[in-house]
Coordinates of C-alpha atoms in Angstrom, one line a residue:
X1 CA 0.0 0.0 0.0
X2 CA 1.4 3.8 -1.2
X3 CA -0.8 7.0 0.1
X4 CA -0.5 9.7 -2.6
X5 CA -1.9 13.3 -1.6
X6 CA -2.6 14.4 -4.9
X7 CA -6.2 13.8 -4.4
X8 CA -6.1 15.7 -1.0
X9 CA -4.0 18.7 -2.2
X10 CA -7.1 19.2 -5.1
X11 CA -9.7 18.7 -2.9
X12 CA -8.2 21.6 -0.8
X13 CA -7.9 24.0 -4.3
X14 CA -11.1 23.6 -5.3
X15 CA -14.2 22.6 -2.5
X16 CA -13.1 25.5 0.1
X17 CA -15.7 27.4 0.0
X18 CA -18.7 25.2 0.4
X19 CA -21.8 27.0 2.5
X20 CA -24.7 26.2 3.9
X21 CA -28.5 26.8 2.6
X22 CA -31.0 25.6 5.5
X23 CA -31.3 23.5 7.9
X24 CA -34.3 21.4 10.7
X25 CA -32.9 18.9 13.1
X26 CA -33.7 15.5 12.3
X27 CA -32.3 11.9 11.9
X28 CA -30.8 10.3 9.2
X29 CA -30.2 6.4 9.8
X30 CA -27.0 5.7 8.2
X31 CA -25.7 2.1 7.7
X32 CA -22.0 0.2 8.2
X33 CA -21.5 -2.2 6.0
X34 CA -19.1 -4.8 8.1
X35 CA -17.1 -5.7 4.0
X36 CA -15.8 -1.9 3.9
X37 CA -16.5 -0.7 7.4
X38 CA -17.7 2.9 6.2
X39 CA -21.1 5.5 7.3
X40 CA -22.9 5.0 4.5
X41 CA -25.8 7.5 4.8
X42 CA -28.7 8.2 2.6
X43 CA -28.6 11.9 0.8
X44 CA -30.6 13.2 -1.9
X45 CA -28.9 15.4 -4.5
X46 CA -31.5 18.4 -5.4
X47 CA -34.4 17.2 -4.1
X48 CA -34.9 14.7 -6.2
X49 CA -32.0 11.9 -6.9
X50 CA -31.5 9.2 -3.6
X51 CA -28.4 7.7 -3.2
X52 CA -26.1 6.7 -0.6
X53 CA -22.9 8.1 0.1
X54 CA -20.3 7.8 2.8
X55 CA -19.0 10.1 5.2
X56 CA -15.5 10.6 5.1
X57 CA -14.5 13.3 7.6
X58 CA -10.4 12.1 6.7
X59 CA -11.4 14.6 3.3
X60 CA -10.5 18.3 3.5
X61 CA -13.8 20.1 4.4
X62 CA -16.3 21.1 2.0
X63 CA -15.4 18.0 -0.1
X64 CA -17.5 15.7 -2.2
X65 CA -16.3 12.9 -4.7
X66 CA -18.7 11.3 -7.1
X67 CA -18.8 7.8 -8.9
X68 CA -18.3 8.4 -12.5
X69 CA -20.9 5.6 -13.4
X70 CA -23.2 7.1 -11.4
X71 CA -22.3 10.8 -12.4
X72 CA -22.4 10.0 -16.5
X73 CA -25.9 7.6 -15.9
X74 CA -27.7 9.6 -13.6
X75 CA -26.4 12.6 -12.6
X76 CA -24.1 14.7 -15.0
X77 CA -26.6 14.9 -17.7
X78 CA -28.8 16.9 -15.6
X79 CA -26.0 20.0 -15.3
X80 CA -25.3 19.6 -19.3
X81 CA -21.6 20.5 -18.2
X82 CA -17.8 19.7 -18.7
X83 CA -15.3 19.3 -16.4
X84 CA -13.0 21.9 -15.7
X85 CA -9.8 19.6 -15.1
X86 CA -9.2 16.3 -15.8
X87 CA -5.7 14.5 -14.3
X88 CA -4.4 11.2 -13.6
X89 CA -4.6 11.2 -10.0
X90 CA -2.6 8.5 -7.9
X91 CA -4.8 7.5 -5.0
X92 CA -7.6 8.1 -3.6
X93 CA -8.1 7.8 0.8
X94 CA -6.0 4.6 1.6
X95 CA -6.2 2.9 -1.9
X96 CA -3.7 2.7 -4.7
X97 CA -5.6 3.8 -7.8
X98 CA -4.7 5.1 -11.3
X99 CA -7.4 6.3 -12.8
X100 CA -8.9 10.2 -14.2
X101 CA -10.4 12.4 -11.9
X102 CA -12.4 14.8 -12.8
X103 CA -13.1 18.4 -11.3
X104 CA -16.5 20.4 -11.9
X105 CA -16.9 24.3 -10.2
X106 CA -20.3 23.5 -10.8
X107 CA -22.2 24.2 -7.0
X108 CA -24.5 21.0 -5.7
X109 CA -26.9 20.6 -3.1
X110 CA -27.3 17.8 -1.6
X111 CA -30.6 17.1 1.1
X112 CA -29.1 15.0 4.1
X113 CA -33.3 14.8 5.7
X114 CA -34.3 18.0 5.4
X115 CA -31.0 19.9 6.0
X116 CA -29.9 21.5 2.7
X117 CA -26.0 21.9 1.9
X118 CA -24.6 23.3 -0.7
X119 CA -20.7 22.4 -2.4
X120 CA -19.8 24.9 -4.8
X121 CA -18.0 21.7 -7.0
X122 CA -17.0 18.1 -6.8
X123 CA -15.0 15.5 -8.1
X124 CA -15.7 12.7 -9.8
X125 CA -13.6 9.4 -10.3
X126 CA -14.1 5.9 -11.1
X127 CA -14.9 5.0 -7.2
X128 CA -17.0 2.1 -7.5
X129 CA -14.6 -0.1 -9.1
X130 CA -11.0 1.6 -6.7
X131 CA -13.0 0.3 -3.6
X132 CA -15.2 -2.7 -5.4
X133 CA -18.3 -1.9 -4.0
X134 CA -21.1 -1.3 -5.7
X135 CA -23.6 -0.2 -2.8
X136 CA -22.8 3.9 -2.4
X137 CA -22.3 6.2 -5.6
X138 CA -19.2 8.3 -3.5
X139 CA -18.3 10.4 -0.2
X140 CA -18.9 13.5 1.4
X141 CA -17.7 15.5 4.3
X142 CA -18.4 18.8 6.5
X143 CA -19.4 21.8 4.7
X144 CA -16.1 24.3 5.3
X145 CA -17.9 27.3 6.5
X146 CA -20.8 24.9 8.3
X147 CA -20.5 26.7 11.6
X148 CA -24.5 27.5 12.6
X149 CA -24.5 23.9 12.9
X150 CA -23.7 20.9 15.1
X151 CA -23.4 18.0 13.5
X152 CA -24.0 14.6 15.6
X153 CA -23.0 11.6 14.6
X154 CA -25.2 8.9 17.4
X155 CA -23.4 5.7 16.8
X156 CA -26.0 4.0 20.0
X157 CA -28.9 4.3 17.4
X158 CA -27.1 4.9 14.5
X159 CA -28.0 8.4 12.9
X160 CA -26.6 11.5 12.1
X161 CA -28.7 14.7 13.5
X162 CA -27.9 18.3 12.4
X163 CA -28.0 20.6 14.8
X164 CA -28.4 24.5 14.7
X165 CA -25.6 25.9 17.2
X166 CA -27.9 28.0 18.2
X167 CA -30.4 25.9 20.4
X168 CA -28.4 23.0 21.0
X169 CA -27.3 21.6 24.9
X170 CA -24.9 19.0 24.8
X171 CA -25.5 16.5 27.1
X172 CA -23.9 16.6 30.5
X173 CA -21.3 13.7 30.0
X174 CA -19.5 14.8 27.4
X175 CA -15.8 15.2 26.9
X176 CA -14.8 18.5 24.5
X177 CA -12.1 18.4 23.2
X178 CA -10.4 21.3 20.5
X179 CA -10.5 20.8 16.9
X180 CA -7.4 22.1 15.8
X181 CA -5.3 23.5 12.3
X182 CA -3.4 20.3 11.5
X183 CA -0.4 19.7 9.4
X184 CA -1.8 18.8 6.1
X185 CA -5.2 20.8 4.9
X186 CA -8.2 21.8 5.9
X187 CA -9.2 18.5 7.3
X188 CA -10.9 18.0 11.1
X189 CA -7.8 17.6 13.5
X190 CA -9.0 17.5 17.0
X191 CA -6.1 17.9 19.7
X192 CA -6.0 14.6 22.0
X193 CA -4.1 14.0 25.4
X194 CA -4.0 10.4 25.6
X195 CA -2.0 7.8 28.4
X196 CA -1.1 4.3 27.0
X197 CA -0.6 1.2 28.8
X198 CA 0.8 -1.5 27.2
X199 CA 0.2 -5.6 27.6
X200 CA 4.4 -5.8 29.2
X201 CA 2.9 -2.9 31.5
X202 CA 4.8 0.0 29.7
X203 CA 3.0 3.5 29.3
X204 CA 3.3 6.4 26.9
X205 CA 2.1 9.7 27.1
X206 CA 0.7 11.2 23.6
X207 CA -0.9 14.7 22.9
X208 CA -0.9 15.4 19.0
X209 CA -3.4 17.0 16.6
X210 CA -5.0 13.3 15.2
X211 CA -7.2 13.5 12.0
X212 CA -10.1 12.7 12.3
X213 CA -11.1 10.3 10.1
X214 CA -14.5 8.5 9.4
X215 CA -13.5 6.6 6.8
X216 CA -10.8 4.6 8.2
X217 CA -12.1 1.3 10.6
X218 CA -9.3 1.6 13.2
X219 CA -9.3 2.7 16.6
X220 CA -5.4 4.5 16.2
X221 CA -3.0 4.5 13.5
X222 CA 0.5 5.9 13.9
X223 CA 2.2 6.4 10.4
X224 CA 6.2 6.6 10.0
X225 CA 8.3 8.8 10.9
X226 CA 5.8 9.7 14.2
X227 CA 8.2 9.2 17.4
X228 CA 6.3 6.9 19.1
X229 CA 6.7 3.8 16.6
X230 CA 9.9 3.0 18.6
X231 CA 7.9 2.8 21.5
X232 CA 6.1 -0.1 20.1
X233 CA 8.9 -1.4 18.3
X234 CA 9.9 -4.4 20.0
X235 CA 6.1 -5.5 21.5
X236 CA 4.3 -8.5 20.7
X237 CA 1.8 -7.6 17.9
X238 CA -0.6 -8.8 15.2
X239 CA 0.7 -8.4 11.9
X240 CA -2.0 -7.8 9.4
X241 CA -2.1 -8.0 5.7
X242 CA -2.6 -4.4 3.7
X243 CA -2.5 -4.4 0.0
X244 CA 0.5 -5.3 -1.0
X245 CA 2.3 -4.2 2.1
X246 CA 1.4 -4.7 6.1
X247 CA 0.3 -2.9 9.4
X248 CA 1.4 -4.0 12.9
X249 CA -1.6 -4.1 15.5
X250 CA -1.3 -3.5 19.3
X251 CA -4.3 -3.7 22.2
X252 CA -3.7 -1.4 24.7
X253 CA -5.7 0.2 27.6
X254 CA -5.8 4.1 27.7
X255 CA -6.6 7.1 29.1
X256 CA -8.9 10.2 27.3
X257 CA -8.6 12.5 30.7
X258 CA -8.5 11.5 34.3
X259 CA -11.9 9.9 34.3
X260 CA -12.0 8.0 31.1
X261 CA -10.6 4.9 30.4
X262 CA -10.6 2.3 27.4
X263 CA -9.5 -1.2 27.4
X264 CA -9.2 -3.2 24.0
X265 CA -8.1 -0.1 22.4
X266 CA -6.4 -1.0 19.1
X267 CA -3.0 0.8 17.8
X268 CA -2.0 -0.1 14.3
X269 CA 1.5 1.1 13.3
X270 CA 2.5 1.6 9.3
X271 CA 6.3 2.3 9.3
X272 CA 6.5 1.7 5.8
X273 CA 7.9 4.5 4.3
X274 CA 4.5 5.8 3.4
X275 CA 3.8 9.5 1.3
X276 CA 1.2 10.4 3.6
X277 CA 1.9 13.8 6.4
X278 CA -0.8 12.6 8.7
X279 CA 1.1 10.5 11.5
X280 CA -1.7 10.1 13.7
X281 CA -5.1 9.4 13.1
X282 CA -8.1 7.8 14.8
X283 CA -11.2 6.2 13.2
X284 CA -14.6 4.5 13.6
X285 CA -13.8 1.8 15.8
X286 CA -12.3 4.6 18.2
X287 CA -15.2 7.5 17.5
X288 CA -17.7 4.4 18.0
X289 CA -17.2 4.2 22.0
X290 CA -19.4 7.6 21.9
X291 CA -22.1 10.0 20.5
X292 CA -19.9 12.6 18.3
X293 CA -20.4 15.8 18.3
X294 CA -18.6 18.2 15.6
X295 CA -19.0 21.4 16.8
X296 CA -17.7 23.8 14.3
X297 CA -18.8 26.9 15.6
X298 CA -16.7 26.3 18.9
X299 CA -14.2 24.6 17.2
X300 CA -14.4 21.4 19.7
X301 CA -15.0 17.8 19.1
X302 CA -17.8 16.8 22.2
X303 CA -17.6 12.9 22.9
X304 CA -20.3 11.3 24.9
X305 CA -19.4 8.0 26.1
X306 CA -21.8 5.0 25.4
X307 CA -22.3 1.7 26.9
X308 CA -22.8 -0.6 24.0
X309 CA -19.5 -0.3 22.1
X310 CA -19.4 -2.8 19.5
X311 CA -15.9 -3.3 17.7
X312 CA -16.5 -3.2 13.5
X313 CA -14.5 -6.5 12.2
X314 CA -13.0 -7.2 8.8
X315 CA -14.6 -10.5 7.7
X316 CA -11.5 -10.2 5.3
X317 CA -9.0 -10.5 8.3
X318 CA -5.9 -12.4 7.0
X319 CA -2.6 -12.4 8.5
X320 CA 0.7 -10.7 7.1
X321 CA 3.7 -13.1 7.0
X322 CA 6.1 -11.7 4.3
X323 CA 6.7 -9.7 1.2
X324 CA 9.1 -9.5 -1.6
X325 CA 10.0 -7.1 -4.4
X326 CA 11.7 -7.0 -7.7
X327 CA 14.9 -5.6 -8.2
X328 CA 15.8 -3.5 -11.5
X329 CA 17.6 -6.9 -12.3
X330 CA 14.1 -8.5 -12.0
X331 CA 15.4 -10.7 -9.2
X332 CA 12.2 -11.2 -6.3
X333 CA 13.8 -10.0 -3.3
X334 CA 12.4 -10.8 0.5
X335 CA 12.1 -7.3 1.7
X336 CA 10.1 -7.7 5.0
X337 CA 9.1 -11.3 7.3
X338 CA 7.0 -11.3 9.8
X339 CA 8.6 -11.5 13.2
X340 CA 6.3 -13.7 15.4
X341 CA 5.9 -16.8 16.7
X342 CA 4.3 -19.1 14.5
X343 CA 5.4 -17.5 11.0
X344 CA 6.2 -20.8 9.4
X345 CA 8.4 -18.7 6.8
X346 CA 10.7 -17.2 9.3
X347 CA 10.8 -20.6 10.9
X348 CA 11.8 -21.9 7.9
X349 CA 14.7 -19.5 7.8
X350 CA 13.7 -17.2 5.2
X351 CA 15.5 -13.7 6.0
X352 CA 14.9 -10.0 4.6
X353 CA 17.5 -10.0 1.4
X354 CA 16.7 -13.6 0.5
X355 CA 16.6 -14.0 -3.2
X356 CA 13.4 -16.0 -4.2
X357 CA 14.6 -18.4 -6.6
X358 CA 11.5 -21.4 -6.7
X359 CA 8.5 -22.6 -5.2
X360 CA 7.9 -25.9 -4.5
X361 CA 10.6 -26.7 -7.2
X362 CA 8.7 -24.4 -9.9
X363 CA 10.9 -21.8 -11.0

C-alpha cells in the first residue's frame, strides 16, 4: 500500500468554499457495511436523486467525490456541463488507484433529511470499481464554513442529527475536546491527550493534533516517521495483511482524561515508508465508543461516552507473513518477514535479502 496526496491537495484548491442553505434537526439512519466498514448515509442530490454516500471526515472540508458511473448515468446529464480539469490522480483515501479524476466548479446541493447543503463543486472518479463496492455512488464531508451547525453523529442508534448551534445543549457527559489547524489541509484535526498502557505494562504519554477520520475502521494509527513507533517497536503484535504491504496491530488500555478509560483499544502502526503527512489518526472503531459531536462553531470535538460499544470487524482479516519485491535486475527480493511466533516462513529460515529463486521446485 502507497498514500498519494494528490487527491487531498485538489480537494483543498477547489471545494473551500462550500456554504450552507438551510437546515431542521432531524435523523438520518445511516448504515455500516461490516465488507468496507464505512457510514454510509442516505442523501438526496437536489431534491430529487437518492443515493447513498459515505461520510469521510479524513477529506478536506467542504469536499465531495462522485462515482463516475453514477455521475455519467444519472447525474451529469442533468447540469449539461464539462469538467474543468481532468488529471491522472494517484490514490484516492487509503487505496492505490490510477485512474482520471475529474473536477467540476459546478455548486451541488445535496438534502441529508431535510438539512440543505450546498458544495460549490466536486469530483468525480471511477470509485465504484478503486474500492469494489457497488452499494454507495461516492463520499462527502463537513461543509467548510458549516459553523450555525452541530453536527452529531449517534453511533448507540445509528443516525446522524444536524443541529443549529444556536439551540443546542450537549448533554452533561461529554468530553470537549479542540478541533485544531493540522499539518496537512483543511481536514478536522482535534487535539487529543492520551495515556497508554501496554500488555508488558509499559505506558506512553501522547498529545498530538490526530485527524479525524471517518472513513478509516481503526481505533489509532501511527504512520512513520511519528516518534512513538519506537515505543512499540519491539512488543508482541498482530501483523496484518494491507495491500500489498502490512500494518502491525497492538491492544492497549488508555486514558482520554483522568476519568476516562478504554480497554481493547487497538494501535495499528505503518512504518512503511508511506507518502502520507498525517502520522496520527483515529477512526470508527475509536469514534464508536461515543455519540460525536462536531461542533464547528466552537471549534471542539464533544464525545459522549456509550455503553454498547461494538468493535466493527473485517470478515476479510488475514494475517501478514512476508513480502518481496523486484529488483531492477528483476530478481524477487524478501524485503520484510513477519517476526512472530508461528510464521512458518521465518521458521523456515527465510530472511529480509533472500533471493526468491523457486517454489515448491517451480521456478
Amino acid at each position: 500500500m502507497r498514500l498519494f496526496l494528490v487527491i487531498e491537495l485538489f480537494i483543498l484548491t477547489v471545494c473551500i468554499g462550500c456554504h450552507t442553505d438551510t437546515a431542521f434537526s432531524d435523523k438520518t439512519f445511516f448504515k455500516i457495511n461490516p465488507e468496507d466498514r464505512k457510514v454510509s448515509i442516505p442523501v438526496s442530490f437536489n431534491d430529487s436523486l437518492s443515493v447513498d454516500l459515505i461520510f469521510d471526515t479524513g477529506m478536506s472540508l467542504g469536499s465531495l467525490l462522485l462515482d463516475s458511473t453514477f455521475c455519467a448515468e444519472q447525474f451529469l446529464h442533468t447540469l449539461n456541463v464539462r469538467p474543468d480539469v481532468t488529471i491522472k490522480a494517484p490514490s484516492i483515501a487509503w487505496v492505490y488507484d490510477s485512474s482520471l479524476l475529474a473536477v467540476y466548479h459546478v455548486p451541488v446541493q445535496i438534502n441529508i433529511g431535510k438539512n440543505k447543503k450546498t458544495y460549490n463543486s466536486f469530483l468525480v472518479k471511477n470509485w465504484k470499481k478503486i474500492l469494489c463496492n457497488d452499494k454507495t455512488n461516492g463520499l462527502f464531508t463537513i461543509p467548510a464554513n458549516d459553523t450555525a451547525y452541530i453536527w452529531e453523529l449517534n453511533f448507540e442508534q445509528n443516525y446522524l442529527e444536524i443541529h443549529q448551534t444556536t439551540n443546542f445543549i450537549f448533554p452533561k457527559d461529554c468530553h470537549f475536546l479542540p478541533l485544531v489547524v493540522g499539518p496537512r489541509d483543511s481536514s478536522l484535526y482535534v487535539q487529543m491527550p492520551l495515556k497508554i498502557k501496554s500488555a508488558d505494562g509499559d505506558t506512553l504519554t501522547m498529545n498530538h493534533a490526530f485527524l479525524i477520520d471517518t472513513g478509516m475502521p481503526w481505533d489509532i494509527a501511527i504512520v512513520s516517521p511519528a516518534k512513538e513507533l519506537s515505543f512499540f517497536k519491539n512488543k508482541n503484535a498482530i501483523w496484518t495483511a494491507n495491500g500489498g504491504s502490512y500494518n502491525r496491530r497492538y491492544t492497549v488500555t488508555a486514558k482520554l482524561s483522568k476519568d476516562f478509560a478504554m480497554d481493547s483499544l487497538r494501535i495499528y502502526t505503518l512504518d512503511d515508508p508511506y507518502l502520507l503527512r498525517t502520522q496520527y489518526l483515529i477512526g470508527l472503531n475509536f469514534l464508536k465508543r461515543f455519540n460525536v459531536f462536531f461542533d464547528m462553531h466552537n471549534r471542539q470535538l464533544g464525545l459522549q461516552p456509550i455503553k454498547n460499544f461494538k468493535r466493527i470487524v473485517n470478515p476479510n482479516h488475514r494475517r501478514f507473513h512476508l513480502s518481496f519485491r523486484e529488483d531492477s535486475s528483476g530478481k524477487r527480493i524478501v524485503n520484510k518477514v513477519a517476526d512472530y511466533k508461528g510464521n512458518r516462513y521465518k521458521e523456515a529460515g527465510i530472511q529480509e535479502g533472500d533471493q526468491i529463486l523457486s517454489v515448491n521446485d517451480s521456478s
